[in-house]
CSV table of C-alpha atoms in Angstrom, one decimal:
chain,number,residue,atom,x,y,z
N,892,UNK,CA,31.2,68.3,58.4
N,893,UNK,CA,33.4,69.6,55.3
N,894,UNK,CA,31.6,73.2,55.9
N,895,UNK,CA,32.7,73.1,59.6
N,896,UNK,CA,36.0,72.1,58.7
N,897,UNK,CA,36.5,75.2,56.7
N,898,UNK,CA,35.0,77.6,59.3
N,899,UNK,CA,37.6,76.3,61.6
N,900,UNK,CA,40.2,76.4,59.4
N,901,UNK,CA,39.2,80.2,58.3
N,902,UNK,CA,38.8,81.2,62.1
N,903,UNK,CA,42.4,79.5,62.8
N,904,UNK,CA,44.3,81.6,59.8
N,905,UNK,CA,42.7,84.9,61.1
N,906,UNK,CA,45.7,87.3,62.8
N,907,UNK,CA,42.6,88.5,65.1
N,908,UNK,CA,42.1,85.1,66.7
N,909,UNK,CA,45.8,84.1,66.9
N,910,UNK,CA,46.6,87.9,68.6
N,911,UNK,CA,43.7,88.1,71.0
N,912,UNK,CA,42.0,84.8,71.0
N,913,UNK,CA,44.3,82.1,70.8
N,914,UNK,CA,46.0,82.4,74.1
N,915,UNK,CA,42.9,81.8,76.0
N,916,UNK,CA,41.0,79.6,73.7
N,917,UNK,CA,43.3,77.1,74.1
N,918,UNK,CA,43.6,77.5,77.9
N,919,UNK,CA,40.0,76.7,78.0
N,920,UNK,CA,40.4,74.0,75.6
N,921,UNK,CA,42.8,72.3,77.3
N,922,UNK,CA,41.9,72.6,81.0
N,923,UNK,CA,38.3,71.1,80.0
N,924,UNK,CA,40.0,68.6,78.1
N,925,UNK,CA,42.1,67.3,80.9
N,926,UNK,CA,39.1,67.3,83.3
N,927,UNK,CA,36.7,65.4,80.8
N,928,UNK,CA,39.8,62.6,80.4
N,929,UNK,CA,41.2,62.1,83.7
N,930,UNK,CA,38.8,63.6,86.4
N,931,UNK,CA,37.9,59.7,87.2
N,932,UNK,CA,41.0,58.5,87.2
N,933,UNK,CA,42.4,60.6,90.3
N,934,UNK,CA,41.4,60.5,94.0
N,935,UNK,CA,42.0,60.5,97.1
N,936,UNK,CA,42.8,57.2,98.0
N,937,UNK,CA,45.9,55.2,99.4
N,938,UNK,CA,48.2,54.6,95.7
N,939,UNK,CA,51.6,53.1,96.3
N,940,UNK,CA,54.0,55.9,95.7
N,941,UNK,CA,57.6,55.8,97.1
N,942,UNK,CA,58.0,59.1,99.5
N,943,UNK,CA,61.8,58.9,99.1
N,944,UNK,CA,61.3,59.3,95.6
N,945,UNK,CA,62.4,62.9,94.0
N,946,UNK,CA,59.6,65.8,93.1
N,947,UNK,CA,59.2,64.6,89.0
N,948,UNK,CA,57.6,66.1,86.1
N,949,UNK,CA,56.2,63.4,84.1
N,950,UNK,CA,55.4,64.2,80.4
N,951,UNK,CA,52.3,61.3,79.5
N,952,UNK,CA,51.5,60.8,75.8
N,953,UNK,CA,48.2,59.3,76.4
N,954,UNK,CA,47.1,56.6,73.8
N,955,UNK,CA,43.3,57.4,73.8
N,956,UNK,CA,44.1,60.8,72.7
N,957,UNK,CA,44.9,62.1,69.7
N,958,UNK,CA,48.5,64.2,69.0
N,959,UNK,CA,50.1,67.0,67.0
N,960,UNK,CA,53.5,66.2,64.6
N,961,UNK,CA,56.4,65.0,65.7
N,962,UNK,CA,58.4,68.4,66.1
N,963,UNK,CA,55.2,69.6,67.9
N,964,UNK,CA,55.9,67.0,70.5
N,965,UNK,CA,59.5,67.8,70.7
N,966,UNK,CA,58.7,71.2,71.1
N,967,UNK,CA,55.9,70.4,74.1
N,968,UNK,CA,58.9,68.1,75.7
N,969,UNK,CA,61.8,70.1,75.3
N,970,UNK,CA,59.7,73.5,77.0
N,971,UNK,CA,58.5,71.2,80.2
N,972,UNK,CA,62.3,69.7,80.2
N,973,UNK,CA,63.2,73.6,80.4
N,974,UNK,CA,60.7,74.1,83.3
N,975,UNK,CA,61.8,70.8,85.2
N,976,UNK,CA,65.6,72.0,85.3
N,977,UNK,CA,65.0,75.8,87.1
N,978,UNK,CA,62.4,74.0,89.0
N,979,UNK,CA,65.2,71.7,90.1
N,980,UNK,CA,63.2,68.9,89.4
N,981,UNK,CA,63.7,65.1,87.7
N,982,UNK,CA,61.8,64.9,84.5
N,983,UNK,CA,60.4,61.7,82.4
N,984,UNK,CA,58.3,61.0,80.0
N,985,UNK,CA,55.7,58.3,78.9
N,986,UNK,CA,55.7,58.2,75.5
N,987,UNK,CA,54.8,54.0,74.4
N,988,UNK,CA,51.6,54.3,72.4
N,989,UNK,CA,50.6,54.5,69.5
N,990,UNK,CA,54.4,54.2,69.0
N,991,UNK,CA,57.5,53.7,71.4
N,992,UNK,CA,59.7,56.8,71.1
N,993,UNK,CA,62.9,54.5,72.1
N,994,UNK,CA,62.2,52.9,69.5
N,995,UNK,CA,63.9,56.0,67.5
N,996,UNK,CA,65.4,58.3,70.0
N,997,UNK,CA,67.1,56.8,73.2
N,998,UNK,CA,68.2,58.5,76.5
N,999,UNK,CA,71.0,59.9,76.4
N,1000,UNK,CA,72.5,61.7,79.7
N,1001,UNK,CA,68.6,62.4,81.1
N,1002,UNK,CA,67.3,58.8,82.1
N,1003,UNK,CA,63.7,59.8,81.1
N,1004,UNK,CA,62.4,56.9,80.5
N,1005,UNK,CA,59.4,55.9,82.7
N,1006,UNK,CA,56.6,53.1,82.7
N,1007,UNK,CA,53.0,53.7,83.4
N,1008,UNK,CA,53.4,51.3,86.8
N,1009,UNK,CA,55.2,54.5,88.4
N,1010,UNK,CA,52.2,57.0,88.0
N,1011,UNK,CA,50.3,57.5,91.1
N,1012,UNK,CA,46.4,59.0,90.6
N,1013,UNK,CA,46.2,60.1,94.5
N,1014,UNK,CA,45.8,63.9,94.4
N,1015,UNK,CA,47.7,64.0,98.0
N,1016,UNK,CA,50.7,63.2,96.0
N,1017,UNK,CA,49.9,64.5,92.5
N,1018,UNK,CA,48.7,67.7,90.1
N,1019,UNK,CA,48.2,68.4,86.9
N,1020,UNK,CA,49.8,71.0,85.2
N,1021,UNK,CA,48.9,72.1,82.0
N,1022,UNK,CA,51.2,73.0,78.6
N,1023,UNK,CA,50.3,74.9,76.0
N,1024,UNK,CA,53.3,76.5,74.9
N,1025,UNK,CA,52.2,80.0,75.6
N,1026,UNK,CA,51.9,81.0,79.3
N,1027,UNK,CA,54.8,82.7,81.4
N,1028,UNK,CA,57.3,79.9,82.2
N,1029,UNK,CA,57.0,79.6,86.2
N,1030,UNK,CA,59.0,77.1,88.2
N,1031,UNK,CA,57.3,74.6,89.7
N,1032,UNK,CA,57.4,74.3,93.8
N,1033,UNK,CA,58.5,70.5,94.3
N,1034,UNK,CA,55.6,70.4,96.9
N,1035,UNK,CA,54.1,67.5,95.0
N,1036,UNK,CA,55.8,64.2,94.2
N,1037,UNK,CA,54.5,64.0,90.9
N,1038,UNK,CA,53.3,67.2,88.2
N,1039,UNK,CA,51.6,65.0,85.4
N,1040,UNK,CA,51.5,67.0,81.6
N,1041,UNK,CA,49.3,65.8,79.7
N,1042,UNK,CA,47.6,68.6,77.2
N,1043,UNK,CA,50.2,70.1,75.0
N,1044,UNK,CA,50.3,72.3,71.8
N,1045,UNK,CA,52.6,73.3,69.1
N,1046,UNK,CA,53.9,76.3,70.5
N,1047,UNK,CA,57.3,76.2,72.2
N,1048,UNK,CA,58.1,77.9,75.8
N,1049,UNK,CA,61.1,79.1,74.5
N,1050,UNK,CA,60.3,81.4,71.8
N,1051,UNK,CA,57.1,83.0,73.4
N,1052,UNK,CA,59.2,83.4,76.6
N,1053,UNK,CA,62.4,85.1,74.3
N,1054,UNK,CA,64.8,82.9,76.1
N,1055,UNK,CA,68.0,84.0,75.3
N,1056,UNK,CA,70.2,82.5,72.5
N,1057,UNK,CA,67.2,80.1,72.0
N,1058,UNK,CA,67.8,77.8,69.7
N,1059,UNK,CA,71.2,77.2,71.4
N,1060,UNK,CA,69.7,76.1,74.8
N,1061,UNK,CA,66.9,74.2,72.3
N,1062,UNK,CA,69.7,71.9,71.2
N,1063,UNK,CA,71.6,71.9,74.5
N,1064,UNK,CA,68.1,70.4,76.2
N,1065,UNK,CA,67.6,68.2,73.4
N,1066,UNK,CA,71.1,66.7,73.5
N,1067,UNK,CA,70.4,65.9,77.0
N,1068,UNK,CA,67.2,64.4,76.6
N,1069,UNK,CA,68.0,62.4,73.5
N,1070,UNK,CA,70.0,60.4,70.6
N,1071,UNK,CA,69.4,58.0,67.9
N,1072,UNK,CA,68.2,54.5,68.7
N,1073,UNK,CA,70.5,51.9,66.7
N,1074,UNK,CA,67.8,51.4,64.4
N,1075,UNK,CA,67.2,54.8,63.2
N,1076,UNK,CA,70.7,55.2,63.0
N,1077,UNK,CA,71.0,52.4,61.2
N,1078,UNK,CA,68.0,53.4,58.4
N,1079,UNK,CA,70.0,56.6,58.2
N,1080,UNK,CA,73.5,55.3,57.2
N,1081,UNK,CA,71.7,52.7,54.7
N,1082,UNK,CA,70.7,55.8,52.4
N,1083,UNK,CA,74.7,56.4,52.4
N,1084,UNK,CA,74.0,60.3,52.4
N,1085,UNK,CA,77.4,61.7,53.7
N,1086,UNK,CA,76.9,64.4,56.4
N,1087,UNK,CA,77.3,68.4,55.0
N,1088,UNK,CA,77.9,67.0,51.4
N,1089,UNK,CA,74.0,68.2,50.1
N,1090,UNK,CA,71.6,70.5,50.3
N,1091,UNK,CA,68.2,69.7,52.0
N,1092,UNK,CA,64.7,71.4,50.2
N,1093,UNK,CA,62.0,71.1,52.5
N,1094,UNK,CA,58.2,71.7,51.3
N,1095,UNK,CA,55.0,70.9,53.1
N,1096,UNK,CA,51.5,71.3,51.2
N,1097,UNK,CA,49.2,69.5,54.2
N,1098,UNK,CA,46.3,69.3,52.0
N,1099,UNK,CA,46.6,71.5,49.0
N,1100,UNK,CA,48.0,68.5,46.6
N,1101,UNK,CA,46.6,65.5,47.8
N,1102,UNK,CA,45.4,64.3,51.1
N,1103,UNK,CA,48.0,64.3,54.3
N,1104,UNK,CA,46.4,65.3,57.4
N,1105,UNK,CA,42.4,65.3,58.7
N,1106,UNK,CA,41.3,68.5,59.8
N,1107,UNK,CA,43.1,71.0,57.3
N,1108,UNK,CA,41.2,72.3,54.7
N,1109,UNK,CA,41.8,72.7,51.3
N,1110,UNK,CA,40.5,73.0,47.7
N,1111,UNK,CA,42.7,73.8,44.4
N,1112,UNK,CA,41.4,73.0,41.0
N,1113,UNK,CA,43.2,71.0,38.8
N,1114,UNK,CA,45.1,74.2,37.2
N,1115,UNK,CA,46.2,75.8,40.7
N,1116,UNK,CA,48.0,72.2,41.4
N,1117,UNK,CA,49.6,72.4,38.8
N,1118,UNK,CA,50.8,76.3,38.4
N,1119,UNK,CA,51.8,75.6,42.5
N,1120,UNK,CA,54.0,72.2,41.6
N,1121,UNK,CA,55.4,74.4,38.7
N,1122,UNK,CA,56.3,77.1,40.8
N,1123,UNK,CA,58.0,75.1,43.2
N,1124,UNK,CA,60.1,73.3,40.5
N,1125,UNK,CA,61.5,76.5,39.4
N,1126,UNK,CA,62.0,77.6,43.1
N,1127,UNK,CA,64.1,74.6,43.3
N,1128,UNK,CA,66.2,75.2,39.6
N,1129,UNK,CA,66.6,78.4,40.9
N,1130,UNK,CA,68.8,77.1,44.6
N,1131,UNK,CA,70.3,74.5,42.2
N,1132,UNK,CA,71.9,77.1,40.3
N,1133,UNK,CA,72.7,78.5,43.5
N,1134,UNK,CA,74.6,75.7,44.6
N,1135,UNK,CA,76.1,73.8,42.2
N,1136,UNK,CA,78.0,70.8,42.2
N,1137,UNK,CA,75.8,70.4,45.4
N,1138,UNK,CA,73.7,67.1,45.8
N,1139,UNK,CA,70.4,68.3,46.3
N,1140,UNK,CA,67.6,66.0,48.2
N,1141,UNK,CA,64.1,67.3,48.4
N,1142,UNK,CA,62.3,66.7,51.6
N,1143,UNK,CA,58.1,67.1,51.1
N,1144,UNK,CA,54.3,66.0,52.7
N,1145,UNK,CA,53.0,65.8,48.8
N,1146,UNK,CA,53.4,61.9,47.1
N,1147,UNK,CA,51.8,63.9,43.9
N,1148,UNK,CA,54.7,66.8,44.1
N,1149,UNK,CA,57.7,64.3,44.4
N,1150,UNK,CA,56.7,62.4,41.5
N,1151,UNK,CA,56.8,65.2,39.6
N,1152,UNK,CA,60.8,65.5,40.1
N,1153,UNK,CA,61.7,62.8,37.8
N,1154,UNK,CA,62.9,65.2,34.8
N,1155,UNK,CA,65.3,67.5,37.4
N,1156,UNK,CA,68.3,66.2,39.0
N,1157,UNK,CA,67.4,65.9,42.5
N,1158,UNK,CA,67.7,62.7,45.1
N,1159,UNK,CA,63.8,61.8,46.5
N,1160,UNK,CA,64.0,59.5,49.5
N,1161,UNK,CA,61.2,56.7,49.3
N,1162,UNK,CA,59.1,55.6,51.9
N,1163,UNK,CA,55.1,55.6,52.6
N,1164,UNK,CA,54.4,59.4,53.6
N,1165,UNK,CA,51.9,60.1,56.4
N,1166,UNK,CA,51.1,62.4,59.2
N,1167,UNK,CA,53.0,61.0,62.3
N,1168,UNK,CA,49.9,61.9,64.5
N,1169,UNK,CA,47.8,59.6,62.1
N,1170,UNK,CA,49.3,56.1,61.9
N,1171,UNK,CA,50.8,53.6,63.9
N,1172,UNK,CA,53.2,52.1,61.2
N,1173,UNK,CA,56.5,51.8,62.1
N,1174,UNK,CA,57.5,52.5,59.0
N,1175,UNK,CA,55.3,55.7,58.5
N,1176,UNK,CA,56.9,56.9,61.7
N,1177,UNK,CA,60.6,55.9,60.6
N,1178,UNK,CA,60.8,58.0,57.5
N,1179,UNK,CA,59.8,60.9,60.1
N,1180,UNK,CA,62.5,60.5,61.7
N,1181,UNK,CA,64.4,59.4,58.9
N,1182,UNK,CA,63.9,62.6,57.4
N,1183,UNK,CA,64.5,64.8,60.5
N,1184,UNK,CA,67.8,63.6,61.1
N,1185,UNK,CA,68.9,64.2,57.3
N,1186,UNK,CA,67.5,67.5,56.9
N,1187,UNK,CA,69.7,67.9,59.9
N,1188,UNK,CA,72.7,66.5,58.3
N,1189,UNK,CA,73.0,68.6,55.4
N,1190,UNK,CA,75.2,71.4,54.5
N,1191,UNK,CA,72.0,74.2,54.3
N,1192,UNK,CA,68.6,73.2,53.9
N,1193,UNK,CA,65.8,75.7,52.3
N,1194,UNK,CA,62.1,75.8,53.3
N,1195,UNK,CA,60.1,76.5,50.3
N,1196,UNK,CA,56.5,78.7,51.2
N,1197,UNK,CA,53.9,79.5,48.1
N,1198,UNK,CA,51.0,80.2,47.8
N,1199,UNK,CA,48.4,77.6,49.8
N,1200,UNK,CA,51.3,76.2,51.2
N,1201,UNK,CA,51.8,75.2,55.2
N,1202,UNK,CA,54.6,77.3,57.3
N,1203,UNK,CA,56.3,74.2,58.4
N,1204,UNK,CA,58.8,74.2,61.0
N,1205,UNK,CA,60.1,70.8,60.6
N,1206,UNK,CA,62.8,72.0,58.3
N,1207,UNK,CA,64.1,75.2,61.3
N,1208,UNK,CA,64.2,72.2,64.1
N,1209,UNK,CA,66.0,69.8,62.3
N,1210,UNK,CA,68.5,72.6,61.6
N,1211,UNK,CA,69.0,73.2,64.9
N,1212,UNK,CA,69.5,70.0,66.0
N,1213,UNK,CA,72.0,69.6,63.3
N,1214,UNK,CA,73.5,73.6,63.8
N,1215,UNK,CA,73.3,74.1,60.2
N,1216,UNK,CA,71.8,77.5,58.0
N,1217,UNK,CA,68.4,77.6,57.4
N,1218,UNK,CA,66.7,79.7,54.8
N,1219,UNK,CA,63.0,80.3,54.2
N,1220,UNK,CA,61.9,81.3,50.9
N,1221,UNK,CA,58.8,82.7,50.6
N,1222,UNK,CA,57.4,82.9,47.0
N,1223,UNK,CA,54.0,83.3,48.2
């Protein structure tokens, strides 16, 4: 099992499989998938379905399945949101297990909200459509009452279609679609981090510290840990310097890495850390949100990239959302 693990992981990193292999791979991938999960569960029989009802693409986050990160998801939302407004057509989502997302972002002017009770499996008056992130956006007729998403991947429509001024309309769709629930709000202004008055450092090791997410590879020795955390401690004297008289809160994946800021002034938020695509606790999946939201209310936040470290984009959404400067800084 570990050996297939890193063949995967070796194939994945390749430039020749993400240039001319990805694309399709995960067409195939995903079309299969969707037919393995859901082939019994449409037909053509009667299903109560309201005809006056409003052509709908309905984003389903299906429990039995497993899911990527939590910008991932935003990303797979916001791009079928994108395809649901030039198709002139209403959009909700399903997203209740293994978490409710109301329970941390809320409507706000798009009531997207939708129960599982609403979903009709009768092919006269449904289709599945598929989003991976990477295909031509196309409008979508209307001809069917319902387009249900299910299969979704981290790519976003937006960038591999070069909308214009992306990251504009990215926040304008997002606005629409959401806002913070009361109680995130509420775990945010307990922290008592004034808006714009720090600087956010972002870091993400997956695997190469300690353990955070199942199927990423990674092996360091004992040494490499150690010349990595050192190198990212200097990395973060170094914006210090940069900005000082500037609160500075470090953001990371890595339990091991965080404890290893007690001797440098920095702020470290506490909390359990865990992949939001591996647990259930509401607590795990606060702090993800928690940390989000604050990354997007600093002044500038910085995404350190070394050597055996993971490109994260967490850091350049949040900074959207927030329409504050990013910087990568790649030490690698």
């Amino acid at each position: 099992m570990m050996l297939l693990t890193y063949l995967k992981w070796r194939i994945r990193r390749s430039t020749f499989y993400r240039k001319k292999m990805q694309r399709w791979v995960n067409n195939a991938r995903y079309q299969f998938r969707v037919y393995k999960y859901y082939v019994s569960k449409y037909n053509f029989r009667t299903t109560k379905i309201d005809i006056n009802d409003k052509s709908r693409i309905i984003f389903i986050f299906d429990p039995q399945r497993e899911h990527p990160g939590l910008v991932d998801q935003l990303k797979a939302m916001i791009g079928m949101y994108y395809i649901a407004k030039i198709s002139n057509l209403d959009y909700k989502i399903i997203h209740d297990d293994p978490f409710s997302l109301k329970d941390y972002l809320v409507p706000n002017s798009v009531r997207w909200d939708m129960s599982w009770e609403g979903l009709s499996y009768n092919l006269n008056n449904v289709k599945i459509i598929y989003c991976n992130g990477q295909n031509p956006i196309k409008s979508v007729s209307g001809k069917y009452k319902q387009y249900h998403v299910y299969s979704y991947i981290g790519y976003d429509y937006l960038v591999t279609n070069k909308i214009n001024d992306w990251k504009k309309v990215w926040k304008q769709l997002y606005d629409e679609l959401f806002t913070p629930s009361e109680a995130l709000l509420s775990e945010i202004h307990r922290l008592n981090l004034s808006e714009k008055s720090y600087i956010a450092i972002h870091l993400r090791f997956v695997n190469a510290l300690d353990f955070f997410e199942k199927g990423e590879y990674q092996s360091l020795s004992m040494r490499e840990k150690n010349n990595l955390i050192e190198s990212c401690i200097n990395q973060i004297e170094i914006i210090k310097n940069r900005n000082l008289s500037v609160p500075v809160v470090v953001f990371s994946d890595s339990e091991l890495f965080l404890s290893k800021l007690d001797n440098i002034d920095v702020t470290v938020l506490g909390g359990k850390i865990q992949h939001i695509s591996q647990s259930s606790d509401s607590s795990t999946i606060m702090k993800t949100f928690v940390d989000f939201y604050l990354i997007s209310r600093a002044k500038k936040v910085y995404s350190l990239i070394g050597p055996n470290m993971y490109h994260s984009v967490f850091p350049l959404y949040a900074s959207i959302i927030g329409e504050i400067d990013f910087e990568q800084v790649d030490f690698t």
